[in-house]
Coordinates of C-alpha atoms in Angstrom, one line a residue:
Chain A
M6 CA 124.1 -68.8 113.8
S7 CA 122.5 -70.6 116.7
K8 CA 124.4 -73.7 117.7
T9 CA 121.3 -75.6 118.8
T10 CA 119.8 -75.4 115.3
I11 CA 122.8 -76.8 113.6
S12 CA 124.2 -79.3 116.0
A13 CA 122.9 -82.3 114.0
A14 CA 124.4 -81.1 110.8
H15 CA 127.8 -82.2 109.4
P16 CA 130.5 -79.7 110.1
F17 CA 130.9 -79.2 106.3
D18 CA 127.2 -78.3 106.0
Q19 CA 127.5 -75.9 108.9
A20 CA 130.6 -74.3 107.3
I21 CA 129.0 -73.7 103.9
A22 CA 125.6 -72.5 105.2
L23 CA 124.9 -69.0 103.8
Q24 CA 122.1 -66.7 104.9
P25 CA 120.4 -64.3 102.4
V26 CA 121.1 -60.6 103.0
T27 CA 118.6 -58.0 101.8
V28 CA 120.3 -55.3 99.8
T29 CA 118.3 -52.2 98.9
A30 CA 118.0 -51.4 95.2
H31 CA 120.3 -48.4 95.0
E32 CA 123.2 -50.4 96.3
H33 CA 123.3 -52.6 93.2
G34 CA 122.2 -52.2 89.7
R35 CA 121.0 -55.7 88.8
E36 CA 118.1 -57.7 90.1
S37 CA 120.1 -60.9 89.7
T38 CA 122.9 -60.1 92.2
R39 CA 122.3 -62.0 95.4
H40 CA 124.1 -61.3 98.7
W41 CA 124.7 -63.9 101.3
Q42 CA 126.3 -63.9 104.7
G43 CA 128.5 -66.7 105.9
Q44 CA 130.7 -67.4 108.9
T45 CA 134.1 -69.0 109.2
H46 CA 133.9 -72.3 110.9
P47 CA 136.4 -73.3 113.6
A48 CA 136.4 -76.9 112.4
Y49 CA 138.0 -75.8 109.1
A50 CA 140.6 -73.4 110.5
N51 CA 144.1 -73.4 109.0
M52 CA 147.3 -71.8 110.4
V53 CA 146.2 -68.3 109.3
G54 CA 142.5 -68.0 108.4
P55 CA 140.4 -70.9 107.1
F56 CA 141.4 -73.9 104.9
G57 CA 141.2 -72.5 101.3
G58 CA 139.1 -75.4 100.2
I59 CA 136.3 -74.5 102.5
T60 CA 136.4 -70.8 101.4
A61 CA 136.2 -72.0 97.8
A62 CA 133.3 -74.3 98.6
Q63 CA 131.4 -71.4 100.3
A64 CA 131.9 -69.3 97.2
L65 CA 130.5 -72.1 95.0
Q66 CA 127.6 -72.6 97.4
A67 CA 126.5 -69.1 96.7
V68 CA 126.2 -70.0 93.0
L69 CA 124.5 -73.3 93.7
Q70 CA 121.8 -71.8 95.9
H71 CA 121.2 -68.7 93.6
P72 CA 117.6 -69.0 92.3
E73 CA 118.6 -68.2 88.8
R74 CA 121.2 -70.9 88.4
L75 CA 121.2 -72.9 85.2
G76 CA 122.5 -76.4 85.3
E77 CA 125.5 -77.8 87.2
P78 CA 129.1 -76.6 87.7
V79 CA 131.5 -77.3 84.8
S80 CA 134.3 -74.9 85.8
F81 CA 135.2 -73.0 88.9
T82 CA 138.1 -70.7 89.6
A83 CA 138.8 -69.1 93.0
N84 CA 141.4 -66.4 93.6
F85 CA 142.5 -66.1 97.2
A86 CA 143.1 -62.4 97.7
A87 CA 143.7 -62.4 101.4
A88 CA 143.4 -64.7 104.4
L89 CA 140.0 -64.4 106.0
A90 CA 139.6 -63.1 109.5
D91 CA 137.6 -65.4 111.8
G92 CA 134.0 -64.3 111.8
A93 CA 131.4 -63.1 109.3
F94 CA 131.9 -62.6 105.6
R95 CA 129.7 -61.6 102.7
V96 CA 129.3 -63.4 99.4
E97 CA 128.0 -61.7 96.3
A98 CA 127.0 -63.9 93.4
R99 CA 125.9 -62.7 90.0
P100 CA 125.1 -64.5 86.7
V101 CA 126.7 -62.1 84.3
R102 CA 125.6 -64.0 81.2
T103 CA 123.0 -66.7 80.7
N104 CA 123.0 -68.5 77.4
R105 CA 120.8 -71.3 76.2
S106 CA 122.7 -74.1 78.0
T107 CA 125.5 -72.3 79.8
Q108 CA 125.8 -69.6 82.5
H109 CA 128.7 -67.4 83.6
W110 CA 129.1 -66.3 87.2
L111 CA 131.1 -63.7 89.1
V112 CA 131.5 -64.2 92.9
T113 CA 133.2 -62.0 95.4
V114 CA 133.7 -62.7 99.1
S115 CA 134.4 -59.7 101.3
Q116 CA 134.9 -58.8 104.9
T117 CA 134.6 -55.6 107.0
D118 CA 137.6 -54.9 109.3
A119 CA 137.5 -53.4 112.8
T120 CA 137.8 -49.9 111.3
G121 CA 134.7 -50.5 109.1
V122 CA 136.7 -50.9 105.9
D123 CA 135.4 -53.4 103.3
S124 CA 137.9 -55.6 101.6
V125 CA 137.6 -58.3 99.0
V126 CA 139.2 -61.5 100.3
L127 CA 138.2 -63.8 97.4
T128 CA 137.1 -63.5 93.8
A129 CA 135.7 -66.4 91.8
T130 CA 134.2 -67.2 88.4
A131 CA 132.1 -70.2 87.6
V132 CA 130.5 -71.7 84.5
T133 CA 127.4 -73.8 85.0
A134 CA 125.8 -75.8 82.2
V135 CA 122.9 -78.0 81.4
R136 CA 124.8 -81.1 80.2
R137 CA 123.6 -83.4 77.5
S138 CA 124.5 -87.0 77.1
T139 CA 127.4 -87.2 74.6
W140 CA 130.3 -89.4 73.6
S141 CA 132.5 -89.5 76.6
A142 CA 136.0 -90.9 77.5
A143 CA 138.2 -90.5 80.5
D144 CA 141.8 -90.6 79.4
A145 CA 143.5 -89.8 82.7
V146 CA 144.7 -93.2 83.9
M147 CA 143.8 -94.0 87.6
P148 CA 147.0 -95.2 89.3
T149 CA 147.0 -98.7 90.8
V150 CA 147.2 -98.3 94.5
P151 CA 146.2 -100.3 97.6
R152 CA 142.6 -100.1 98.8
P153 CA 142.0 -97.4 101.5
E154 CA 141.1 -100.1 104.0
D155 CA 144.6 -101.5 103.7
I156 CA 146.3 -98.1 104.3
V157 CA 147.0 -96.6 107.7
R158 CA 145.2 -93.3 108.2
A159 CA 147.6 -90.3 108.2
S160 CA 148.2 -88.9 111.7
L161 CA 146.4 -85.8 112.5
A162 CA 148.2 -82.5 113.0
K163 CA 146.3 -81.4 116.1
R164 CA 147.3 -77.8 115.8
V165 CA 145.5 -77.4 112.4
A166 CA 141.8 -78.0 112.7
W167 CA 140.8 -78.7 109.1
I168 CA 143.2 -81.7 108.7
Q169 CA 141.0 -83.5 111.2
R170 CA 138.0 -83.0 108.9
Y171 CA 139.4 -85.4 106.3
D172 CA 140.2 -89.1 106.5
M173 CA 143.4 -89.2 104.4
R174 CA 145.3 -92.4 103.5
P175 CA 148.5 -91.7 101.6
C176 CA 149.5 -94.2 99.0
A177 CA 152.6 -92.3 97.7
G178 CA 154.4 -89.0 98.5
A179 CA 153.2 -88.7 102.1
M180 CA 154.3 -85.6 104.1
P181 CA 158.1 -85.9 104.5
A182 CA 159.0 -87.7 107.8
E183 CA 162.1 -85.5 108.1
W184 CA 162.4 -81.9 107.0
N185 CA 166.0 -82.4 105.9
G186 CA 166.0 -80.6 102.5
A187 CA 166.4 -83.9 100.6
E188 CA 164.9 -83.2 97.2
A189 CA 162.3 -85.6 95.8
D190 CA 159.6 -85.7 93.1
S191 CA 156.5 -83.7 93.8
L192 CA 154.0 -86.5 93.4
T193 CA 151.4 -87.4 96.1
Q194 CA 148.6 -90.0 95.8
L195 CA 146.1 -90.4 98.6
W196 CA 142.6 -91.6 99.4
M197 CA 140.5 -89.0 101.1
R198 CA 137.0 -88.5 102.3
D199 CA 135.1 -86.2 104.7
E200 CA 135.4 -87.0 108.4
P201 CA 132.8 -87.9 109.5
P202 CA 131.8 -89.4 106.1
R203 CA 129.4 -87.3 104.1
P204 CA 127.7 -87.8 100.6
L205 CA 129.8 -86.2 98.0
D206 CA 128.5 -83.0 96.2
F207 CA 130.0 -80.2 94.1
C208 CA 131.0 -78.2 97.2
S209 CA 132.8 -81.0 99.0
L210 CA 134.5 -82.1 95.8
T211 CA 135.7 -78.5 95.4
A212 CA 137.1 -78.5 98.9
M213 CA 138.8 -81.8 98.4
A214 CA 140.6 -80.4 95.3
D215 CA 142.6 -78.3 97.8
V216 CA 143.4 -81.1 100.3
F217 CA 146.9 -81.8 99.1
Y218 CA 149.7 -80.4 101.2
P219 CA 152.0 -77.9 99.4
R220 CA 154.0 -79.5 96.6
V221 CA 157.1 -77.5 97.5
W222 CA 157.1 -79.2 100.9
R223 CA 157.2 -82.6 99.2
R224 CA 159.7 -81.5 96.5
R225 CA 162.2 -80.0 98.9
A226 CA 161.5 -81.6 102.3
L227 CA 161.4 -78.0 103.6
M228 CA 158.4 -76.5 105.3
T229 CA 158.5 -73.0 103.9
P230 CA 155.6 -70.5 104.1
V231 CA 153.0 -71.0 101.2
G232 CA 149.6 -69.8 100.2
T233 CA 147.4 -70.7 97.2
V234 CA 146.6 -67.6 95.1
S235 CA 144.4 -69.2 92.5
M236 CA 142.7 -72.5 92.1
T237 CA 140.6 -73.9 89.2
V238 CA 138.4 -77.0 89.3
Y239 CA 137.0 -78.7 86.1
F240 CA 134.1 -81.0 86.9
H241 CA 134.0 -84.1 84.8
A242 CA 130.9 -85.6 86.5
G243 CA 127.3 -84.6 87.1
A244 CA 125.1 -84.9 90.1
A245 CA 124.4 -88.5 89.3
E246 CA 128.1 -89.5 89.4
L247 CA 128.6 -87.7 92.6
A248 CA 125.6 -89.3 94.2
A249 CA 126.9 -92.7 93.0
T250 CA 130.1 -91.9 94.8
G251 CA 128.2 -91.3 98.0
E252 CA 130.4 -91.4 101.2
G253 CA 133.1 -93.4 99.5
Y254 CA 136.8 -92.5 99.3
L255 CA 138.3 -90.4 96.5
L256 CA 141.7 -91.1 95.1
G257 CA 143.6 -87.9 94.6
Q258 CA 146.9 -87.5 92.7
A259 CA 148.8 -84.2 92.6
R260 CA 152.1 -83.0 91.2
A261 CA 153.9 -79.8 90.3
Q262 CA 155.3 -78.8 87.0
S263 CA 157.2 -75.6 87.9
F264 CA 158.6 -73.8 90.9
F265 CA 159.7 -70.3 89.7
N266 CA 160.6 -67.2 91.7
G267 CA 158.0 -67.5 94.4
F268 CA 155.2 -69.4 92.8
F269 CA 154.7 -73.1 91.9
D270 CA 151.8 -74.9 90.2
Q271 CA 149.9 -78.0 91.1
S272 CA 147.8 -80.2 88.8
A273 CA 145.7 -82.9 90.4
E274 CA 143.0 -85.5 89.5
L275 CA 140.2 -86.9 91.7
W276 CA 138.7 -90.3 91.0
N277 CA 136.1 -92.2 93.0
A278 CA 136.8 -95.8 94.1
A279 CA 135.0 -97.2 91.1
G280 CA 137.5 -95.4 88.9
V281 CA 135.3 -92.6 87.6
L282 CA 137.3 -89.4 87.0
L283 CA 135.3 -86.7 88.9
A284 CA 137.4 -83.7 88.6
T285 CA 140.8 -82.3 87.4
T286 CA 142.1 -79.3 89.3
H287 CA 145.0 -76.8 89.0
Q288 CA 146.4 -74.2 91.3
I289 CA 149.2 -71.7 91.6
V290 CA 150.7 -71.2 95.0
Y291 CA 153.0 -68.5 96.5
F292 CA 156.1 -69.8 98.3
K293 CA 158.8 -68.0 100.2
E294 CA 162.5 -68.7 99.6
Chain B
M23 CA 141.3 -46.7 64.5
S24 CA 143.0 -45.0 61.6
K25 CA 144.8 -47.5 59.3
T26 CA 147.5 -45.0 58.4
T27 CA 148.6 -44.6 62.0
I28 CA 149.0 -48.4 62.6
S29 CA 150.1 -49.8 59.3
A30 CA 153.6 -50.3 60.6
A31 CA 152.6 -52.2 63.7
H32 CA 152.4 -55.9 64.0
P33 CA 148.9 -57.3 63.6
F34 CA 149.0 -58.6 67.1
D35 CA 149.9 -55.1 68.5
Q36 CA 147.1 -53.6 66.4
A37 CA 144.7 -56.2 67.8
I38 CA 145.5 -55.7 71.5
A39 CA 145.5 -51.9 71.2
L40 CA 143.1 -50.4 73.8
Q41 CA 142.0 -46.8 74.0
P42 CA 141.1 -45.3 77.4
V43 CA 137.5 -44.3 77.9
T44 CA 136.5 -41.5 80.3
V45 CA 133.7 -42.6 82.6
T46 CA 132.0 -40.1 84.7
A47 CA 132.2 -40.6 88.5
H48 CA 128.6 -41.6 89.1
E49 CA 128.9 -44.5 86.7
H50 CA 131.4 -46.4 88.9
G51 CA 132.2 -46.3 92.5
R52 CA 136.0 -46.8 92.6
E53 CA 138.7 -44.6 91.3
S54 CA 140.7 -47.5 90.3
T55 CA 138.4 -49.0 87.7
R56 CA 139.6 -48.2 84.2
H57 CA 137.6 -48.5 81.1
W58 CA 139.1 -49.2 77.7
Q59 CA 137.8 -49.6 74.2
G60 CA 139.1 -52.1 71.8
Q61 CA 138.2 -53.4 68.3
T62 CA 138.0 -56.9 66.9
H63 CA 140.7 -57.4 64.3
P64 CA 140.0 -59.2 61.0
A65 CA 143.5 -60.8 61.0
Y66 CA 142.5 -62.8 64.1
A67 CA 138.9 -63.8 63.0
N68 CA 137.8 -67.3 63.7
M69 CA 134.8 -69.2 62.3
V70 CA 132.4 -67.3 64.6
G71 CA 133.8 -64.3 66.3
P72 CA 137.6 -63.8 67.0
F73 CA 140.2 -66.4 68.0
G74 CA 139.7 -66.8 71.7
G75 CA 143.4 -66.3 72.4
I76 CA 143.3 -62.8 71.0
T77 CA 140.3 -61.9 73.2
A78 CA 142.1 -63.3 76.2
A79 CA 145.2 -61.3 75.3
Q80 CA 143.1 -58.1 75.0
A81 CA 141.7 -58.7 78.5
L82 CA 145.1 -59.2 79.9
Q83 CA 146.4 -56.1 78.1
A84 CA 143.8 -54.0 80.1
V85 CA 145.5 -55.2 83.3
L86 CA 149.0 -54.6 82.0
Q87 CA 148.4 -51.0 80.9
H88 CA 146.4 -50.1 84.1
P89 CA 148.4 -47.4 85.9
E90 CA 148.0 -49.1 89.3
R91 CA 149.4 -52.5 88.2
L92 CA 151.8 -54.2 90.6
G93 CA 154.3 -56.6 89.2
E94 CA 153.9 -59.1 86.4
P95 CA 151.2 -61.7 85.6
V96 CA 151.4 -64.9 87.6
S97 CA 147.9 -66.3 86.9
F98 CA 145.2 -65.4 84.4
T99 CA 141.7 -67.0 83.8
A100 CA 139.4 -66.0 81.0
N101 CA 135.8 -67.2 80.8
F102 CA 134.3 -67.0 77.3
A103 CA 130.7 -66.0 77.9
A104 CA 129.7 -65.5 74.2
A105 CA 131.2 -65.1 70.8
L106 CA 132.2 -61.4 70.2
A107 CA 130.5 -59.6 67.3
D108 CA 132.9 -57.9 64.9
G109 CA 133.5 -54.4 66.0
A110 CA 134.0 -52.4 69.1
F111 CA 134.1 -53.8 72.7
R112 CA 134.7 -52.3 76.1
V113 CA 137.1 -53.6 78.7
E114 CA 136.8 -52.8 82.4
A115 CA 139.7 -53.7 84.6
R116 CA 139.8 -53.3 88.4
P117 CA 142.4 -54.2 91.0
V118 CA 140.1 -55.5 93.7
R119 CA 142.8 -56.2 96.2
T120 CA 146.4 -54.9 96.4
N121 CA 148.7 -56.6 98.9
R122 CA 152.4 -56.0 99.5
S123 CA 153.6 -58.1 96.6
T124 CA 150.5 -59.5 94.9
Q125 CA 147.4 -57.9 93.3
H126 CA 144.1 -59.4 92.3
W127 CA 142.2 -58.3 89.2
L128 CA 138.7 -58.5 87.8
V129 CA 138.2 -57.8 84.1
T130 CA 135.0 -57.8 82.0
V131 CA 134.7 -57.4 78.3
S132 CA 131.3 -56.3 77.0
Q133 CA 129.6 -55.2 73.8
T134 CA 126.4 -53.3 72.9
D135 CA 124.2 -54.9 70.4
A136 CA 122.2 -53.3 67.6
T137 CA 119.2 -52.7 70.0
G138 CA 121.5 -50.9 72.6
V139 CA 121.6 -53.8 75.1
D140 CA 124.9 -54.3 76.9
S141 CA 126.1 -57.8 77.4
V142 CA 129.2 -59.3 79.0
V143 CA 131.1 -61.4 76.5
L144 CA 134.1 -62.3 78.7
T145 CA 135.0 -62.3 82.3
A146 CA 138.6 -62.7 83.6
T147 CA 140.6 -62.7 86.8
A148 CA 144.3 -62.2 87.1
V149 CA 146.9 -62.2 89.8
T150 CA 150.0 -60.1 89.3
A151 CA 153.0 -60.1 91.6
V152 CA 156.3 -58.6 92.3
R153 CA 158.5 -61.8 92.1
R154 CA 161.5 -62.3 94.1
S155 CA 164.4 -64.6 93.3
T156 CA 163.8 -68.0 95.0
W157 CA 164.8 -71.6 94.6
S158 CA 163.4 -72.7 91.3
A159 CA 162.9 -76.0 89.4
A160 CA 161.0 -76.9 86.2
D161 CA 159.9 -80.5 86.6
A162 CA 157.8 -80.7 83.4
V163 CA 160.0 -82.6 80.9
M164 CA 160.3 -81.0 77.5
P165 CA 159.8 -83.7 74.9
T166 CA 162.5 -84.4 72.4
V167 CA 161.3 -83.4 69.0
P168 CA 162.9 -82.3 65.7
R169 CA 164.0 -78.6 65.4
P170 CA 161.4 -76.3 63.9
E171 CA 163.7 -75.7 60.9
D172 CA 163.4 -79.4 60.1
I173 CA 159.6 -79.6 60.1
V174 CA 157.3 -78.6 57.3
R175 CA 155.1 -75.7 58.2
A176 CA 151.4 -76.7 58.7
S177 CA 149.2 -75.7 55.7
L178 CA 147.0 -72.7 56.3
A179 CA 143.3 -73.0 56.4
K180 CA 142.5 -70.0 54.3
R181 CA 138.9 -69.6 55.5
V182 CA 140.0 -69.0 59.1
A183 CA 142.1 -65.9 59.3
W184 CA 143.8 -66.3 62.7
I185 CA 145.5 -69.6 61.7
Q186 CA 147.6 -67.5 59.3
R187 CA 148.9 -65.4 62.1
Y188 CA 150.9 -68.3 63.5
D189 CA 153.8 -70.3 62.1
M190 CA 152.9 -73.8 63.4
R191 CA 155.1 -76.8 62.9
P192 CA 153.5 -80.0 64.2
C193 CA 155.8 -82.6 65.7
A194 CA 153.1 -85.1 66.8
G195 CA 149.4 -85.2 66.8
A196 CA 148.8 -82.9 63.8
M197 CA 145.3 -82.2 62.6
P198 CA 143.8 -85.5 61.3
A199 CA 144.3 -86.0 57.6
E200 CA 141.0 -87.8 57.3
W201 CA 137.9 -87.2 59.4
N202 CA 137.0 -90.8 59.6
G203 CA 136.2 -91.3 63.2
A204 CA 139.3 -93.4 64.0
E205 CA 140.0 -92.8 67.7
A206 CA 143.5 -91.8 68.7
D207 CA 145.2 -90.3 71.7
S208 CA 144.7 -86.6 72.4
L209 CA 148.3 -85.5 72.3
T210 CA 149.6 -82.7 70.1
Q211 CA 153.2 -81.3 70.1
L212 CA 154.1 -78.4 67.8
W213 CA 156.4 -75.5 67.4
M214 CA 154.7 -72.1 67.1
R215 CA 155.5 -68.5 66.8
D216 CA 153.8 -65.3 65.7
E217 CA 153.6 -64.7 61.9
P218 CA 155.3 -62.4 61.1
P219 CA 157.7 -63.0 64.1
R220 CA 157.2 -60.7 67.1
P221 CA 159.1 -60.6 70.4
L222 CA 157.3 -62.6 73.0
D223 CA 155.4 -60.9 75.8
F224 CA 152.7 -61.9 78.3
C225 CA 149.9 -61.1 75.9
S226 CA 151.3 -63.1 73.0
L227 CA 152.1 -66.0 75.3
T228 CA 148.5 -65.9 76.6
A229 CA 147.2 -66.0 73.0
M230 CA 149.6 -68.9 72.1
A231 CA 148.2 -70.9 75.1
D232 CA 145.0 -71.1 73.0
V233 CA 146.6 -72.1 69.6
F234 CA 146.0 -75.9 69.9
Y235 CA 143.2 -77.2 67.8
P236 CA 140.4 -78.8 69.7
R237 CA 141.5 -82.0 71.5
V238 CA 138.2 -83.8 70.6
W239 CA 139.0 -83.4 66.9
R240 CA 142.3 -85.2 67.5
R241 CA 140.8 -87.8 69.8
R242 CA 137.9 -88.8 67.6
A243 CA 139.0 -87.6 64.1
L244 CA 135.6 -85.9 63.9
M245 CA 135.2 -82.2 63.4
T246 CA 132.3 -81.5 65.8
P247 CA 131.3 -78.0 67.0
V248 CA 133.4 -76.8 69.9
G249 CA 134.0 -73.6 72.0
T250 CA 136.3 -72.9 74.9
V251 CA 134.4 -71.8 77.9
S252 CA 137.2 -71.1 80.4
M253 CA 141.0 -70.9 80.1
T254 CA 143.7 -70.5 82.7
V255 CA 147.3 -69.6 82.1
Y256 CA 150.0 -69.9 84.8
F257 CA 153.1 -68.0 84.0
H258 CA 156.4 -69.6 85.1
A259 CA 158.6 -66.9 83.7
G260 CA 159.2 -63.2 84.1
A261 CA 159.7 -60.4 81.6
A262 CA 163.4 -61.3 81.4
E263 CA 162.7 -64.9 80.3
L264 CA 160.2 -63.7 77.8
A265 CA 162.7 -61.1 76.4
A266 CA 165.3 -63.8 76.2
T267 CA 162.9 -65.9 74.1
G268 CA 162.5 -63.0 71.7
E269 CA 161.0 -64.0 68.3
G270 CA 162.0 -67.6 68.8
Y271 CA 159.7 -70.6 68.5
L272 CA 157.8 -72.0 71.4
L273 CA 157.2 -75.8 71.8
G274 CA 153.7 -76.5 72.9
Q275 CA 152.3 -79.8 74.1
A276 CA 148.6 -80.4 74.8
R277 CA 146.4 -83.3 75.8
A278 CA 143.0 -83.9 77.3
Q279 CA 142.2 -85.9 80.4
S280 CA 138.4 -86.2 80.2
F281 CA 135.6 -85.9 77.7
F282 CA 132.3 -86.0 79.5
N283 CA 128.7 -85.0 78.5
G284 CA 129.5 -82.0 76.4
F285 CA 132.8 -80.7 77.9
F286 CA 136.4 -81.8 77.6
D287 CA 139.5 -80.4 79.3
Q288 CA 142.9 -79.5 77.9
S289 CA 146.2 -79.2 79.7
A290 CA 149.3 -77.8 77.9
E291 CA 152.8 -76.6 78.4
L292 CA 154.8 -74.0 76.5
W293 CA 158.6 -74.0 76.4
N294 CA 161.0 -71.8 74.5
A295 CA 163.6 -73.4 72.3
A296 CA 166.2 -73.2 75.0
G297 CA 164.0 -75.5 77.1
V298 CA 162.7 -72.9 79.6
L299 CA 159.1 -73.7 80.7
L300 CA 157.3 -70.4 80.2
A301 CA 153.7 -71.3 81.0
T302 CA 151.3 -74.1 81.8
T303 CA 147.7 -73.7 80.7
H304 CA 144.4 -75.4 81.1
Q305 CA 141.0 -75.0 79.5
I306 CA 137.6 -76.6 79.4
V307 CA 135.8 -76.7 76.2
Y308 CA 132.2 -77.3 75.1
F309 CA 131.7 -79.9 72.4
K310 CA 128.5 -81.1 70.7
E311 CA 127.7 -84.8 70.3

């Protein structure tokens, strides 16, 4: 990727850019499988490998730019099989079943190591659908919190690049000030948006579903090693609702329900500032100790 | 499947029984892909095709009986691509990545129609892991409800077979007595167990995660057409906790957070009678109107 051609683009758009790869017919059996090449982006680097939210967004992007896609994302699950190495990766996206109004997708992200061995680093499934207007109701109650303008922006952890790509304004359950092992609840509420601001779309909403710091850090005030192993996003909005959100802040709320022998869960909701519930999201996370 | 050889088995065990299929080497590229054949079971029939919970359990069973499986299920996602036709189906299970203590799985269930065309009817991903003993805490609060022995068993809808395979005792949010369009909350709490009783395992727990009747029926008191498109189960218990549960009742609690243009979500928790949180589960469901 030439830096001169992308310098004007938002870092998020740079990060999710995928180039089509031509695959000869004998390497795959279905016309509809599409292969893409992507590149990890230094602006979204985490401690080890990239921020999981950006990898999930890259996998969803392969579905969104597939020429046979039907409708908009309704459901997306990403399984993080291994930390990505910095550099190139391949994405394979395949519509395994196309119905009248819904379509089911399989996605794999893989990398080739220095010895030439291919490995899967992420699997994903997605459901896209042509939505119709129906009776609708959002029952998840948006919490009453101060406006983002009235909250001090969270300080940036300089050693982790991706944190600097989000403007985060915690309302409750901020990162513990002291790692003293004092147990608390697992709830966090925060306003968030891309930094610099960027109009919301399905990929950036997916990435923001993974913005919350690990619930076990909040619950225990102990910074133990963690890693998300599987994340699901349910979209409760269409392109029109995302466009109406624009560059505005999202209110996110996350909490855990169980920490058990090495894995904890997280359930979260994401609303726009107008109170529209855009997504609910769930993940299960490895933790050590 | 010969009826004489399985007549003593529980219907659930009959339903999840899978026979290995030999696939010649040129048909698949990896040693580790295993092919199984299963059969829809009349005892778990739904209105159209089988109860989704039994299909999910069949897909998980392919992972559990794969000779290369590492550890126990931590996460499982099933995507329902189409209603199964009565009869045989094939399950393909492949460990796409095996790490030191975790393993990532891809599963597809497919059927061949009368014209010889193969179609995917379900995709699934799973994460299995060798758990280690860690600090643990279950934060989801089990609701206080009457004991199952003190609740009248829900009446059985004779025209849907699978309902009869569960002893369900509703504590709150039972199926509406009148379909009069009177809006309510979306909460249901009920005790449930296999009928006849059967010791709990990962497959039956997965099936029970799908036992709740559609939230939109509860919310609107209208019986509109529905179909689960994707379901995720996070397991917060190991084989020991499931064995300790034995044939006892589980308390399930489910509610929706959003109904939007043709799809609603459901989040649920499953505890055993001793108050141990065994699983949390989420799904997104198509609804018409």
